Coordinates of C-alpha atoms in Angstrom, one line a residue:
M1 CA 93.2 57.8 207.0
S2 CA 93.5 61.5 206.0
T3 CA 95.1 63.9 208.4
K4 CA 93.6 66.9 206.8
E5 CA 91.9 69.3 209.3
P6 CA 88.2 69.7 208.7
T7 CA 87.0 73.4 207.9
E8 CA 83.7 75.2 207.6
A9 CA 84.3 75.2 203.7
D10 CA 84.1 71.3 203.9
I11 CA 80.7 71.1 205.5
L12 CA 79.4 73.8 203.1
R13 CA 80.7 72.1 200.0
P14 CA 77.2 70.3 199.4
I15 CA 75.5 73.7 199.5
N16 CA 78.0 75.4 197.1
T17 CA 78.4 72.5 194.7
L18 CA 76.2 71.3 191.8
T19 CA 77.2 68.4 189.8
K20 CA 75.8 66.3 187.0
K21 CA 75.5 63.2 189.3
Y22 CA 73.4 65.3 191.7
F23 CA 70.9 66.0 189.0
I24 CA 70.9 62.5 187.9
L25 CA 70.3 61.2 191.4
Y26 CA 67.6 63.9 191.9
G27 CA 65.9 62.7 188.7
I28 CA 65.9 59.1 189.6
A29 CA 64.5 59.8 193.2
A30 CA 61.8 62.1 191.7
L31 CA 60.9 59.5 189.1
A32 CA 60.5 56.8 191.7
L33 CA 58.3 59.1 193.8
V34 CA 56.2 60.1 190.7
A35 CA 55.7 56.4 189.7
F36 CA 54.3 55.8 193.2
L37 CA 52.0 58.8 193.1
V38 CA 50.7 57.6 189.7
G39 CA 50.0 54.1 191.3
W40 CA 48.4 55.7 194.3
A41 CA 46.1 57.8 192.1
Y42 CA 45.0 54.6 190.3
Q43 CA 44.4 53.0 193.7
L44 CA 42.3 55.9 194.8
Q45 CA 40.2 55.6 191.7
K46 CA 39.7 51.8 191.8
G47 CA 40.2 51.0 195.5
L48 CA 42.5 49.0 197.5
V49 CA 41.4 45.8 195.6
V50 CA 44.0 46.7 193.0
T51 CA 46.8 45.8 195.5
G52 CA 45.4 42.3 196.2
L53 CA 44.9 43.2 199.8
G54 CA 41.6 41.8 201.2
D55 CA 40.0 39.6 203.8
W56 CA 42.0 36.5 205.1
G57 CA 42.1 34.0 202.2
S58 CA 39.2 35.3 200.2
G59 CA 40.8 38.6 199.1
G60 CA 44.4 37.6 198.7
G61 CA 45.5 36.1 202.0
S62 CA 46.1 39.3 204.1
T63 CA 44.3 42.5 204.9
W64 CA 47.7 44.0 205.5
G65 CA 50.8 43.5 203.4
L66 CA 53.9 45.4 202.2
Y67 CA 52.2 48.8 203.1
I68 CA 52.1 47.9 206.8
G69 CA 55.3 46.0 206.8
A70 CA 57.1 48.9 205.1
F71 CA 55.3 51.3 207.5
I72 CA 56.8 49.5 210.5
W73 CA 60.1 49.3 208.9
W74 CA 60.3 53.0 208.2
V75 CA 59.1 53.9 211.7
G76 CA 62.0 51.7 213.0
V77 CA 64.5 53.5 210.8
A78 CA 63.2 56.8 212.1
H79 CA 63.2 55.8 215.7
G80 CA 66.6 54.2 215.5
G81 CA 68.0 57.3 213.8
I82 CA 67.0 59.7 216.5
I83 CA 68.1 57.3 219.3
L84 CA 71.5 57.1 217.6
S85 CA 71.8 60.9 217.5
A86 CA 70.4 61.2 221.1
A87 CA 73.1 58.7 222.3
V88 CA 75.9 60.7 220.6
R89 CA 74.8 63.8 222.6
L90 CA 73.7 62.2 225.9
L91 CA 76.6 59.6 226.3
G92 CA 79.4 61.8 225.0
M93 CA 80.0 59.6 221.9
D94 CA 82.0 62.3 220.2
R95 CA 83.5 60.2 217.6
Y96 CA 80.1 59.9 215.9
M97 CA 79.4 63.7 216.0
P98 CA 79.9 64.1 212.3
I99 CA 76.9 61.8 211.5
A100 CA 74.6 63.0 214.2
R101 CA 72.7 65.3 211.9
I102 CA 72.5 62.7 209.2
A103 CA 70.8 60.4 211.8
E104 CA 68.4 63.2 212.7
L105 CA 67.5 63.8 209.0
T106 CA 67.1 60.1 208.5
T107 CA 64.5 60.2 211.4
I108 CA 62.6 63.1 209.6
G109 CA 62.7 61.2 206.3
G110 CA 61.7 57.9 207.9
L111 CA 58.7 59.5 209.8
S112 CA 57.6 61.2 206.5
A113 CA 57.6 57.9 204.7
A114 CA 55.8 56.1 207.5
G115 CA 53.1 58.8 207.7
F116 CA 52.7 58.6 204.0
Y117 CA 52.0 54.9 204.2
I118 CA 49.2 55.6 206.8
L119 CA 47.5 57.8 204.2
V120 CA 47.9 55.3 201.4
H121 CA 46.6 52.4 203.4
M122 CA 43.5 54.2 204.7
G123 CA 42.2 53.9 201.1
R124 CA 40.7 57.4 201.3
P125 CA 42.9 60.2 202.6
D126 CA 39.8 62.1 203.8
R127 CA 39.3 59.5 206.5
M128 CA 42.3 61.1 208.2
V129 CA 40.0 64.1 208.9
T130 CA 36.6 62.3 209.4
S131 CA 37.9 59.3 211.4
V132 CA 41.1 60.4 213.1
I133 CA 41.2 64.2 213.7
G134 CA 37.4 64.8 213.8
H135 CA 36.7 62.1 216.5
Y136 CA 40.2 62.0 218.1
H137 CA 38.8 62.3 221.6
I138 CA 36.9 59.1 221.0
T139 CA 39.1 57.0 218.7
V140 CA 42.3 57.6 220.7
N141 CA 41.0 55.2 223.4
N142 CA 40.6 52.2 221.2
S143 CA 42.0 52.7 217.7
P144 CA 45.5 51.4 216.6
L145 CA 45.4 53.7 213.7
V146 CA 45.0 56.7 215.9
W147 CA 47.8 55.6 218.2
D148 CA 50.1 55.2 215.1
V149 CA 49.1 58.8 213.9
T150 CA 49.6 60.1 217.5
V151 CA 53.0 58.5 218.0
I152 CA 54.3 59.5 214.5
T153 CA 53.1 63.2 214.9
A154 CA 54.5 63.6 218.4
Y155 CA 57.9 62.0 217.3
F156 CA 58.0 64.2 214.2
V157 CA 57.5 67.4 216.3
L158 CA 60.1 66.3 218.8
S159 CA 62.6 65.4 216.1
A160 CA 62.0 68.5 214.1
T161 CA 62.4 70.6 217.3
Y162 CA 65.6 68.8 218.1
L163 CA 67.0 69.4 214.7
A164 CA 65.9 73.0 214.5
L165 CA 67.6 73.9 217.8
T166 CA 71.0 72.6 216.6
L167 CA 70.6 74.3 213.2
R168 CA 70.2 77.8 214.7
Y169 CA 73.9 77.8 216.0
D170 CA 75.2 76.7 212.6
V171 CA 73.2 79.0 210.4
N172 CA 74.0 82.0 212.6
R173 CA 77.7 81.5 212.5
L174 CA 77.9 80.4 208.8
R175 CA 75.5 82.9 207.5
D176 CA 78.0 84.9 205.5
Q177 CA 79.1 81.7 203.6
L178 CA 75.4 80.6 202.9
P179 CA 73.7 81.4 199.7
D180 CA 71.7 84.7 199.7
R181 CA 68.8 83.0 197.8
F182 CA 67.6 81.2 200.9
E183 CA 67.9 84.4 203.1
P184 CA 64.1 84.3 204.0
I185 CA 64.5 80.8 205.2
Y186 CA 67.6 81.5 207.3
K187 CA 65.8 84.5 208.8
I188 CA 62.9 82.3 210.0
M189 CA 65.3 79.6 211.3
T190 CA 67.4 82.1 213.4
I191 CA 64.5 84.5 214.4
G192 CA 65.2 86.1 217.8
Y193 CA 68.7 84.4 218.0
T194 CA 71.3 85.7 220.4
K195 CA 74.6 84.1 221.3
E196 CA 73.5 84.1 224.9
E197 CA 71.0 81.4 224.1
D198 CA 73.6 78.9 223.0
K199 CA 74.0 77.5 226.6
V200 CA 70.2 77.2 226.9
I201 CA 69.8 75.4 223.6
D202 CA 72.7 72.9 224.5
R203 CA 70.7 72.2 227.7
M204 CA 67.5 71.8 225.9
V205 CA 69.0 69.5 223.3
W206 CA 70.5 67.5 226.1
W207 CA 67.0 67.0 227.8
L208 CA 65.5 66.3 224.4
A209 CA 68.1 63.6 223.9
A210 CA 67.3 62.2 227.4
A211 CA 63.6 62.1 226.7
V212 CA 64.2 60.2 223.4
I213 CA 66.3 57.5 225.2
I214 CA 63.7 57.2 227.9
M215 CA 60.7 57.2 225.5
A216 CA 62.3 54.6 223.1
P217 CA 61.4 51.5 225.1
L218 CA 58.2 52.9 226.4
L219 CA 56.4 54.9 223.8
L220 CA 58.3 54.6 220.6
H221 CA 59.6 51.5 218.7
G222 CA 59.9 49.4 221.9
G223 CA 56.4 50.4 223.1
V224 CA 53.4 51.6 221.3
I225 CA 54.1 50.0 217.8
P226 CA 54.8 46.5 219.0
W227 CA 52.1 46.7 221.6
L228 CA 49.5 47.3 218.8
F229 CA 50.4 43.7 217.7
A230 CA 51.6 41.9 220.8
L231 CA 48.3 42.6 222.8
L232 CA 46.0 40.9 220.2
P233 CA 45.3 37.4 221.7
A234 CA 43.6 36.2 218.5
M235 CA 46.9 36.5 216.5
P236 CA 49.3 34.0 218.1
A237 CA 52.1 34.9 215.5
W238 CA 52.2 38.4 217.0
T239 CA 51.6 38.0 220.8
G240 CA 54.3 38.0 223.4
G241 CA 56.4 40.3 225.4
I242 CA 59.3 39.8 223.3
Q243 CA 57.9 41.9 220.5
G244 CA 58.9 45.2 222.1
P245 CA 62.7 44.4 222.4
M246 CA 62.7 42.7 219.1
F247 CA 61.1 45.8 217.4
L248 CA 63.6 48.0 219.1
S249 CA 66.6 45.9 218.0
I250 CA 65.3 46.0 214.4
A251 CA 64.9 49.7 214.6
L252 CA 68.4 50.2 215.7
M253 CA 69.8 47.7 213.1
S254 CA 67.9 49.4 210.3
A255 CA 68.8 53.0 211.3
I256 CA 72.5 52.1 211.6
G257 CA 72.5 50.5 208.2
G258 CA 70.6 53.4 206.7
V259 CA 73.0 56.0 208.3
T260 CA 76.0 54.0 207.2
I261 CA 74.8 54.1 203.6
I262 CA 73.9 57.8 203.6
S263 CA 77.2 58.7 205.4
Y264 CA 79.1 56.8 202.8
A265 CA 77.3 58.6 199.9
F266 CA 78.1 62.0 201.4
R267 CA 81.7 61.1 202.1
R268 CA 82.3 59.9 198.6
A269 CA 80.4 62.7 196.9
Y270 CA 82.2 65.5 198.8
D271 CA 85.6 64.1 199.8
W272 CA 84.8 63.9 203.5
D273 CA 87.2 61.1 204.2
H274 CA 88.8 63.4 207.0
I275 CA 85.3 64.1 208.5
I276 CA 83.3 60.9 208.2
T277 CA 86.4 58.7 208.9
D278 CA 87.1 55.0 208.6
D279 CA 86.9 54.9 212.4
I280 CA 83.3 56.0 212.3
F281 CA 82.4 53.2 209.9
R282 CA 84.2 50.7 212.1
G283 CA 82.3 51.8 215.1
L284 CA 79.0 51.8 213.2
L285 CA 79.7 48.3 212.1
L286 CA 80.4 47.1 215.6
W287 CA 77.2 48.6 216.9
L288 CA 75.3 47.0 214.0
G289 CA 76.7 43.6 215.0
F290 CA 75.7 44.1 218.6
F291 CA 72.0 44.9 217.8
T292 CA 72.0 42.1 215.1
L293 CA 73.1 39.6 217.8
L294 CA 70.4 40.9 220.1
F295 CA 67.8 40.5 217.3
L296 CA 68.7 37.0 216.4
W297 CA 68.6 36.1 220.1
F298 CA 65.0 37.6 220.3
Q299 CA 64.0 35.7 217.2
L300 CA 65.3 32.5 218.8
Q301 CA 63.4 33.1 222.0
F302 CA 60.2 33.7 220.1
V303 CA 60.5 30.7 217.8
L304 CA 61.6 28.3 220.6
N305 CA 58.7 29.4 222.7
G306 CA 56.3 28.7 219.9
V307 CA 57.8 25.4 218.6
F308 CA 58.0 23.8 222.0
L309 CA 54.7 25.1 223.4
G310 CA 52.7 22.3 222.0
P311 CA 50.1 21.6 219.3
N312 CA 48.2 24.9 219.5
A313 CA 47.8 28.1 217.4
K314 CA 51.2 29.5 218.5
A315 CA 53.1 26.3 217.8
I316 CA 51.5 26.2 214.3
S317 CA 52.4 29.9 213.5
A318 CA 55.9 29.5 214.8
E319 CA 56.4 26.3 212.7
A320 CA 55.0 28.1 209.6
K321 CA 57.3 31.0 210.2
L322 CA 60.4 28.6 210.3
A323 CA 59.3 26.9 207.2
H324 CA 58.7 30.0 205.1
P325 CA 61.6 30.4 202.5
L326 CA 61.6 34.1 202.7
Y327 CA 62.1 34.0 206.5
Q328 CA 65.0 31.6 206.1
I329 CA 66.6 33.8 203.5
A330 CA 66.2 36.8 205.7
M331 CA 67.6 35.1 208.7
F332 CA 70.5 33.7 206.6
L333 CA 71.4 37.2 205.4
I334 CA 71.3 38.7 208.8
F335 CA 73.3 35.8 210.4
S336 CA 75.9 36.0 207.6
T337 CA 76.3 39.7 208.2
L338 CA 76.8 39.0 211.9
V339 CA 79.5 36.4 211.1
Y340 CA 81.4 38.8 208.9
I341 CA 81.2 41.6 211.6
F342 CA 82.6 39.1 214.1
L343 CA 85.4 38.0 211.8
Q344 CA 86.5 41.5 211.0
V345 CA 86.8 42.1 214.7
I346 CA 89.2 39.2 215.0
R347 CA 91.0 40.1 211.8
P348 CA 90.8 43.8 211.2
S349 CA 92.2 43.5 207.6
L350 CA 88.8 42.2 206.6
F351 CA 87.2 45.6 207.2
S352 CA 86.6 47.9 204.3
K353 CA 84.1 50.7 203.7
K354 CA 82.5 48.9 200.8
R355 CA 82.0 45.8 202.9
A356 CA 80.4 47.9 205.6
L357 CA 78.2 49.4 203.0
L358 CA 77.3 45.9 201.7
A359 CA 76.6 44.6 205.2
S360 CA 74.2 47.7 205.9
G361 CA 72.4 46.9 202.7
V362 CA 72.0 43.2 203.6
I363 CA 70.7 44.2 207.0
L364 CA 68.1 46.7 205.6
T365 CA 66.9 44.0 203.1
G366 CA 66.7 41.3 205.9
T367 CA 64.8 43.6 208.3
L368 CA 62.4 44.7 205.7
T369 CA 61.7 41.2 204.6
E370 CA 61.1 40.1 208.2
K371 CA 58.7 42.9 208.9
V372 CA 56.5 42.3 205.8
L373 CA 56.5 38.5 206.7
F374 CA 55.6 39.3 210.3
V375 CA 52.6 41.3 209.2
V376 CA 51.4 38.9 206.5
E377 CA 52.1 35.6 208.4
G378 CA 50.3 37.1 211.4
F379 CA 47.0 36.8 209.6
K380 CA 47.6 33.2 208.4
H381 CA 47.1 31.4 211.6
P382 CA 44.5 33.2 213.9
V383 CA 42.9 31.3 216.7
F384 CA 39.6 31.4 214.8
D385 CA 39.6 29.5 211.4
I386 CA 36.8 31.4 209.8
Y387 CA 38.6 31.5 206.4
A388 CA 40.4 28.2 206.7
N389 CA 38.8 26.7 203.7
T390 CA 38.9 29.8 201.5
P391 CA 41.6 29.8 199.0
G392 CA 43.9 32.8 198.6
T393 CA 47.5 33.9 198.7
Y394 CA 49.3 37.2 199.1
F395 CA 52.1 38.7 197.0
P396 CA 52.8 42.4 196.8
S397 CA 51.4 44.1 193.8
L398 CA 53.3 46.4 191.4
I399 CA 51.7 49.4 193.2
E400 CA 53.0 48.2 196.5
W401 CA 56.5 47.7 195.1
A402 CA 56.3 51.1 193.6
S403 CA 55.4 52.4 197.1
L404 CA 58.7 51.2 198.4
A405 CA 60.7 52.8 195.7
G406 CA 58.6 55.9 196.0
T407 CA 59.2 56.3 199.8
A408 CA 62.9 55.7 199.3
G409 CA 62.8 58.4 196.6
L410 CA 61.0 60.7 199.2
V411 CA 63.8 60.2 201.7
A412 CA 66.5 60.7 199.1
L413 CA 64.8 64.0 197.9
L414 CA 64.8 65.2 201.5
F415 CA 68.5 64.7 201.8
L416 CA 69.2 66.1 198.3
N417 CA 67.2 69.3 199.1
V418 CA 68.3 69.8 202.7
S419 CA 72.0 69.4 201.7
K420 CA 71.6 72.5 199.5
L421 CA 70.1 74.5 202.3
V422 CA 72.0 73.7 205.5
P423 CA 75.0 71.8 206.5
V424 CA 74.4 68.1 207.1
V425 CA 77.4 67.9 209.4
E426 CA 77.3 70.1 212.5
L427 CA 79.6 72.9 212.9
H428 CA 80.1 71.6 216.5
A429 CA 81.5 68.4 214.9
V430 CA 84.1 70.4 212.9
E431 CA 85.0 72.5 216.0
H432 CA 85.5 69.3 218.0
M433 CA 87.7 67.6 215.5
R434 CA 89.9 70.7 215.3
G435 CA 90.3 70.8 219.1
D436 CA 88.2 74.0 219.4
H437 CA 86.3 73.2 222.6
A438 CA 85.5 76.8 223.6
H439 CA 81.8 76.5 223.0
G440 CA 81.5 73.1 224.2
D441 CA 83.2 73.8 227.5
E442 CA 80.9 76.7 228.2
A443 CA 77.9 74.6 227.3
T444 CA 78.8 71.8 229.7
E445 CA 79.3 74.1 232.8
P446 CA 75.6 74.6 233.5
E447 CA 75.0 70.9 233.3
V448 CA 77.5 70.3 236.0
E449 CA 76.1 73.0 238.2
A450 CA 72.5 71.6 237.6

């Protein structure tokens, strides 16, 4: 591990550096997004029928498919990211401070991708105005779509506020080293700023972090999103109180995996081995193992409850889930990753950053597969067999696959653009690693008095 002391110049390197690899990556991400936009334009012209989504059986086996599965997955990544950042601030997990802002930006990117999926799956974007905004006071009482929009919007505002407050400190103190071409943006970000507000901002960020932790099991990925599925009695593959904890565990798994991959990319690109250290990757891997273990336990609870319940709709849906090859592959990938994490705890020499990177990629693949199957299989075994004799299967269309690549490109573009505007590692993290606790000590005094 490097013993080099981190400096302000280190965290400003992404802003002040332009390389050929950056432009290549930017081009790939932009191309993926454009390919999806072209496919979406074709879908707007021809209708959702081009995706193969339709009624149960008759239109392709499922009215929801990869669009909704990926929507849930991106929401999970977003919610898990802000929970990770909030835990760093709220629980004093100082070792993870260098990746706190990366987790926050992951939240913004994930929510943007999830919101995009809502627009795409509505068929016509104008319905967002006519059906959601225009009649919000009516539809909010009984529409899952409106609840999705409400939760994502509220969480986006909360996360953006959370991020903006922490950026004010950095931009003000690093202003002389930031590029002049973005001066108007920096002025807006620090409008009305005074050093006296630092203590207030620290307190506000602390309370926002506390709100995130409290809301996570109630209104976020442990609450509203799973409730929209779990409270539908006609869909036995979705019902059950276990869905909330399972959704939350998947969110944290996916977020940790995503943050690990993004952190590794920044570390390698900008020689941040002394900032995003091996110790951080080891810790993330252990947390990934913990939430993976919880997820597999929740899966076991759900499956056992279905298989041994008796010859009814829930038993049939549980047995079908167990028999699906993609479900088996997803669970094998996730379980194998858990085994590796357990073994590297016993024998630390098995740890490496590349293996942690691979484990994160496997987890993201497994959780995405599980979420898409959760959505699609949920339509296959309803308590009413109105389409039982109607042939039809579902497989994601090219446009749906393009949507996955496009939203990943959207998130990548967010990081590529933001990294040229503001530091993606907090100045507080550098100050803490150098042992400069002056600001931090001042900030904690009001909390003790309160």
